[in-house]
CSV table of C-alpha atoms in Angstrom, one decimal:
chain,number,residue,atom,x,y,z
V,167,UNK,CA,11.1,-7.4,-7.1
V,168,UNK,CA,9.0,-8.5,-4.2
V,169,UNK,CA,9.1,-5.7,-2.0
V,170,UNK,CA,4.9,-5.6,-2.6
V,171,UNK,CA,4.5,-9.2,-1.6
V,172,UNK,CA,7.1,-8.5,1.7
V,173,UNK,CA,5.1,-5.9,3.0
V,174,UNK,CA,1.8,-7.4,2.7
V,175,UNK,CA,2.8,-10.1,4.4
V,176,UNK,CA,4.7,-7.9,6.8
V,177,UNK,CA,8.5,-9.8,6.4
V,178,UNK,CA,10.1,-8.2,9.5
V,179,UNK,CA,13.5,-8.1,7.3
V,180,UNK,CA,14.3,-4.5,5.2
V,181,UNK,CA,16.0,-4.1,2.0
V,182,UNK,CA,14.5,-7.1,-0.2
V,183,UNK,CA,15.6,-10.3,-0.6
V,184,UNK,CA,17.9,-11.6,-3.2
V,185,UNK,CA,16.8,-15.0,-4.2
V,186,UNK,CA,19.8,-15.6,-6.3
V,187,UNK,CA,21.8,-16.1,-2.8
V,188,UNK,CA,20.8,-19.7,-1.7
V,189,UNK,CA,20.2,-19.0,1.8
V,190,UNK,CA,18.3,-16.3,1.5
V,191,UNK,CA,15.9,-18.2,-0.8
V,192,UNK,CA,15.6,-21.0,1.6
V,193,UNK,CA,15.0,-18.8,4.3
V,194,UNK,CA,12.3,-16.8,3.0
V,195,UNK,CA,10.5,-20.5,2.0
V,196,UNK,CA,10.8,-21.2,5.7
V,197,UNK,CA,9.6,-18.2,6.9
V,198,UNK,CA,6.6,-18.1,4.9
V,199,UNK,CA,5.7,-21.7,5.6
V,200,UNK,CA,6.5,-21.3,9.3
V,201,UNK,CA,4.8,-17.7,9.7
V,202,UNK,CA,1.7,-17.9,6.9
V,203,UNK,CA,1.4,-21.1,4.8
V,204,UNK,CA,2.0,-23.9,8.0
V,205,UNK,CA,1.4,-26.6,6.0
V,206,UNK,CA,3.5,-29.0,7.9
V,207,UNK,CA,3.3,-29.3,11.3
V,208,UNK,CA,6.6,-28.0,13.1
V,209,UNK,CA,8.0,-31.4,13.3
V,210,UNK,CA,7.7,-31.7,9.8
V,211,UNK,CA,9.2,-28.8,9.2
V,212,UNK,CA,12.9,-30.1,10.4
V,213,UNK,CA,14.3,-30.5,7.0
V,214,UNK,CA,13.2,-27.2,5.5
V,215,UNK,CA,14.9,-25.7,9.0
V,216,UNK,CA,18.5,-26.8,7.4
V,217,UNK,CA,18.9,-24.1,4.9
V,218,UNK,CA,22.4,-24.4,5.4
V,219,UNK,CA,22.9,-27.9,3.9
V,220,UNK,CA,21.9,-28.0,0.3
V,221,UNK,CA,21.9,-31.8,0.4
V,222,UNK,CA,19.2,-31.9,3.1
V,223,UNK,CA,17.4,-28.9,2.0
V,224,UNK,CA,17.1,-29.5,-1.9
V,225,UNK,CA,15.3,-32.8,-1.6
V,226,UNK,CA,12.6,-31.4,1.5
V,227,UNK,CA,11.9,-28.4,-1.1
V,228,UNK,CA,11.2,-30.5,-4.1
V,229,UNK,CA,8.3,-32.7,-1.5
V,230,UNK,CA,7.3,-29.3,-0.1
V,231,UNK,CA,6.6,-28.3,-3.5
V,232,UNK,CA,4.8,-31.7,-4.2
V,233,UNK,CA,2.8,-31.3,-0.9
V,234,UNK,CA,1.5,-27.8,-2.1
V,235,UNK,CA,0.8,-29.2,-5.5
V,236,UNK,CA,3.3,-26.2,-7.0
V,237,UNK,CA,1.9,-25.6,-11.0
V,238,UNK,CA,4.1,-27.7,-13.4
V,239,UNK,CA,4.9,-25.1,-15.3
V,240,UNK,CA,6.9,-22.7,-13.3
V,241,UNK,CA,10.6,-22.9,-14.5
V,242,UNK,CA,12.4,-20.3,-12.2
V,243,UNK,CA,12.9,-19.6,-8.6
V,244,UNK,CA,11.3,-16.3,-9.0
V,245,UNK,CA,8.4,-17.8,-10.5
V,246,UNK,CA,8.4,-20.4,-7.5
V,247,UNK,CA,8.5,-17.7,-4.7
V,248,UNK,CA,5.9,-15.3,-6.5
V,249,UNK,CA,3.3,-18.5,-6.9
V,250,UNK,CA,4.3,-19.1,-2.7
V,251,UNK,CA,3.6,-15.8,-2.1
V,252,UNK,CA,0.7,-15.5,-3.6
V,253,UNK,CA,-0.5,-18.5,-2.0
V,254,UNK,CA,0.3,-17.0,1.5
V,255,UNK,CA,-1.6,-13.7,0.6
V,256,UNK,CA,-4.7,-15.8,0.1
V,257,UNK,CA,-4.0,-17.9,2.9
V,258,UNK,CA,-3.6,-14.5,5.2
V,259,UNK,CA,-6.5,-12.8,3.6
V,260,UNK,CA,-9.0,-15.9,4.4
V,261,UNK,CA,-8.0,-16.2,7.7
V,262,UNK,CA,-8.3,-12.4,8.5
V,263,UNK,CA,-10.8,-11.2,5.9
V,264,UNK,CA,-13.1,-9.0,8.4
V,265,UNK,CA,-9.5,-7.2,9.2
V,266,UNK,CA,-8.9,-6.6,5.0
V,267,UNK,CA,-12.1,-6.4,4.1
V,268,UNK,CA,-12.6,-2.5,4.9
V,269,UNK,CA,-9.5,-1.9,2.5
V,270,UNK,CA,-11.2,-3.3,-1.2
V,271,UNK,CA,-11.9,-1.1,-3.8
V,272,UNK,CA,-15.6,-0.9,-3.4
V,273,UNK,CA,-15.3,0.2,0.6
V,274,UNK,CA,-12.5,3.1,-0.3
V,275,UNK,CA,-14.9,4.3,-3.0
V,276,UNK,CA,-17.9,4.4,-0.6
V,277,UNK,CA,-15.9,5.9,1.9
V,278,UNK,CA,-14.5,8.9,-0.7
V,279,UNK,CA,-18.0,9.4,-1.6
V,280,UNK,CA,-19.1,10.0,2.3
V,281,UNK,CA,-16.1,12.4,2.6
V,282,UNK,CA,-17.3,14.7,-0.4
V,283,UNK,CA,-20.9,14.9,0.9
V,284,UNK,CA,-21.4,14.9,-2.9
V,285,UNK,CA,-25.0,13.4,-4.7
V,286,UNK,CA,-24.9,9.8,-4.3
V,287,UNK,CA,-24.2,8.4,-8.0
V,288,UNK,CA,-24.3,4.3,-8.6
V,289,UNK,CA,-21.2,3.2,-10.4
V,290,UNK,CA,-22.2,1.2,-13.5
V,291,UNK,CA,-18.3,0.1,-13.8
V,292,UNK,CA,-18.2,-3.6,-13.3
V,293,UNK,CA,-14.3,-3.0,-12.2
V,294,UNK,CA,-14.7,-0.7,-9.3
V,295,UNK,CA,-15.8,-3.8,-7.3
V,296,UNK,CA,-12.4,-5.6,-8.0
V,297,UNK,CA,-9.8,-5.8,-5.9
V,298,UNK,CA,-6.9,-5.8,-8.2
V,299,UNK,CA,-4.4,-6.7,-5.2
V,300,UNK,CA,-6.3,-10.0,-4.3
V,301,UNK,CA,-4.1,-13.1,-5.0
V,302,UNK,CA,-7.5,-14.5,-6.7
V,303,UNK,CA,-7.0,-11.3,-9.3
V,304,UNK,CA,-3.4,-12.1,-9.5
V,305,UNK,CA,-3.5,-15.7,-10.5
V,306,UNK,CA,-6.3,-14.8,-13.1
V,307,UNK,CA,-3.7,-12.0,-14.4
V,308,UNK,CA,-0.9,-14.5,-14.5
V,309,UNK,CA,-3.2,-17.3,-16.6
V,310,UNK,CA,-4.3,-14.6,-19.2
V,311,UNK,CA,-0.7,-13.7,-19.9
V,312,UNK,CA,0.1,-17.0,-20.4
V,313,UNK,CA,-2.9,-17.9,-22.5
V,314,UNK,CA,-1.6,-14.8,-24.9
V,315,UNK,CA,1.8,-16.0,-24.9
V,316,UNK,CA,2.8,-12.8,-22.9
V,317,UNK,CA,6.2,-13.2,-21.0
V,318,UNK,CA,5.9,-13.6,-17.2
V,319,UNK,CA,6.8,-10.6,-15.1
V,320,UNK,CA,6.5,-10.6,-11.2
V,321,UNK,CA,4.3,-7.9,-11.2
V,322,UNK,CA,0.9,-8.9,-12.2
V,323,UNK,CA,-0.4,-5.3,-13.2
V,324,UNK,CA,2.5,-5.0,-15.6
V,325,UNK,CA,1.3,-8.5,-17.4
V,326,UNK,CA,-1.8,-7.7,-17.2
V,327,UNK,CA,-1.4,-4.0,-19.4
V,328,UNK,CA,0.7,-6.3,-21.7
V,329,UNK,CA,-2.3,-8.7,-22.2
V,330,UNK,CA,-4.5,-5.8,-22.7
V,331,UNK,CA,-2.2,-4.8,-25.4
V,332,UNK,CA,-2.3,-7.8,-27.5
V,333,UNK,CA,-6.1,-8.0,-27.1
V,334,UNK,CA,-6.4,-4.5,-28.4
V,335,UNK,CA,-4.3,-5.2,-31.6
V,336,UNK,CA,-4.7,-8.8,-32.3
V,337,UNK,CA,-8.5,-9.5,-31.4
V,338,UNK,CA,-10.0,-6.1,-32.1
V,339,UNK,CA,-13.1,-6.5,-34.7
V,340,UNK,CA,-11.5,-5.4,-37.4
V,341,UNK,CA,-8.4,-7.9,-37.1
V,342,UNK,CA,-11.0,-10.5,-36.7
V,343,UNK,CA,-12.9,-9.5,-39.7
V,344,UNK,CA,-9.7,-9.1,-41.8
V,345,UNK,CA,-7.1,-11.3,-39.8
V,346,UNK,CA,-3.7,-10.3,-40.8
V,347,UNK,CA,-1.3,-12.4,-43.3
V,348,UNK,CA,1.2,-14.0,-41.2
V,349,UNK,CA,4.2,-13.0,-43.3
V,350,UNK,CA,8.0,-14.3,-42.9
V,351,UNK,CA,9.7,-13.4,-39.5
V,352,UNK,CA,11.9,-10.5,-39.3
V,353,UNK,CA,15.5,-10.8,-39.2
V,354,UNK,CA,16.2,-9.0,-36.0
V,355,UNK,CA,19.9,-9.8,-36.1
V,356,UNK,CA,20.4,-8.7,-40.1
V,357,UNK,CA,20.4,-4.7,-41.2
V,358,UNK,CA,22.6,-2.0,-39.5
V,359,UNK,CA,23.6,-2.5,-35.9
V,360,UNK,CA,22.8,-0.1,-33.0
V,361,UNK,CA,26.3,-0.2,-31.8
V,362,UNK,CA,26.5,-2.6,-29.1
V,363,UNK,CA,28.9,-4.9,-31.1
V,364,UNK,CA,30.9,-6.2,-27.8
V,365,UNK,CA,27.7,-6.8,-25.5
V,366,UNK,CA,25.2,-8.9,-27.7
V,367,UNK,CA,22.3,-9.0,-25.3
V,368,UNK,CA,22.4,-4.7,-25.0
V,369,UNK,CA,22.5,-4.5,-29.2
V,370,UNK,CA,19.2,-6.8,-28.9
V,371,UNK,CA,17.6,-4.9,-26.5
V,372,UNK,CA,18.4,-1.8,-28.9
V,373,UNK,CA,17.3,-3.6,-32.1
V,374,UNK,CA,14.1,-4.3,-30.6
V,375,UNK,CA,13.4,-1.2,-29.2
V,376,UNK,CA,14.4,0.4,-32.2
V,377,UNK,CA,11.5,-1.9,-34.0
V,378,UNK,CA,9.1,-0.8,-31.5
V,379,UNK,CA,9.3,3.0,-32.2
V,380,UNK,CA,9.4,2.5,-35.5
V,381,UNK,CA,5.4,0.4,-34.8
V,382,UNK,CA,5.1,3.6,-32.5
V,383,UNK,CA,5.6,6.2,-35.6
V,384,UNK,CA,3.6,4.0,-38.1
V,385,UNK,CA,0.4,4.1,-35.6
V,386,UNK,CA,0.9,7.8,-35.1
V,387,UNK,CA,1.0,8.0,-39.0
V,388,UNK,CA,-2.0,5.9,-39.2
V,389,UNK,CA,-3.9,8.3,-36.8
V,390,UNK,CA,-2.7,11.6,-38.7
V,391,UNK,CA,-4.0,10.2,-41.7
V,392,UNK,CA,-7.1,9.5,-40.5
V,393,UNK,CA,-7.6,12.7,-38.8
V,394,UNK,CA,-6.7,14.4,-42.1
V,395,UNK,CA,-9.5,12.5,-43.6
V,396,UNK,CA,-11.9,13.5,-41.4
V,397,UNK,CA,-11.2,16.9,-42.1
V,398,UNK,CA,-11.7,17.0,-45.6
V,399,UNK,CA,-14.4,15.1,-45.6
V,400,UNK,CA,-16.0,17.9,-43.5
V,401,UNK,CA,-14.5,20.8,-45.7
V,402,UNK,CA,-15.3,19.1,-49.1
V,403,UNK,CA,-19.0,18.4,-47.8
V,404,UNK,CA,-21.5,20.5,-50.2
V,405,UNK,CA,-24.0,20.8,-47.7
V,406,UNK,CA,-21.1,23.1,-45.6
V,407,UNK,CA,-22.8,26.5,-45.4
V,408,UNK,CA,-19.8,29.3,-44.7
V,409,UNK,CA,-21.9,31.9,-44.5
V,410,UNK,CA,-22.8,30.7,-40.9
V,411,UNK,CA,-18.7,31.3,-40.1
V,412,UNK,CA,-17.8,34.3,-38.0
V,413,UNK,CA,-14.4,36.2,-38.2
V,414,UNK,CA,-13.7,38.0,-35.2
V,415,UNK,CA,-15.5,39.5,-32.5
V,416,UNK,CA,-18.6,42.4,-32.3
């Protein structure tokens, strides 16, 4: 789950981390503070080093979160650790800006242009100058997802893709012109089941996937209908000159 963050921060251990293991979670928090964040002096990190004692480490971690000004809306260890990773990456970039600047998207595009020796074309796409891996971009993606009610995901690009779908379906010109009337919520637990009676979580997930598939099929049918109408408008146009058509080749 955190492989990209660990790789970006050059974490020495391999195979990822298991945050459900209290000792592993405490160790990664301590490593981030020791090696990357360094908010405390070495002496003040004493209680954070007591990873084997929950009675001493847990209160120290609560104080650490207050001192770092953690966002108050983080509800799980996964969200807290993600915030810590992003904060550490931000500090790492600030301390080594000259080292990381060459790998930004704009610099990469410049190098590719020089390598191909093609005529220089100035891009007008504003996204070409954005570093999608930067801590600020990840934080902005997370805040956008929160405003749109998109569920949290550790990969900010997945959250951003979901936010894009919400915006394109709920905030396009047609929808804003004629807002869809909110109806009665669909009773997810009613109707024919999916065969996972003994596994409630699997049953719920399968029912949600079924609804998504129905929505996808309806969108496809709408697109087909619109295509048919467009073709009919062309073929039914009295201005169409069939004599201009050719069959076969000379």
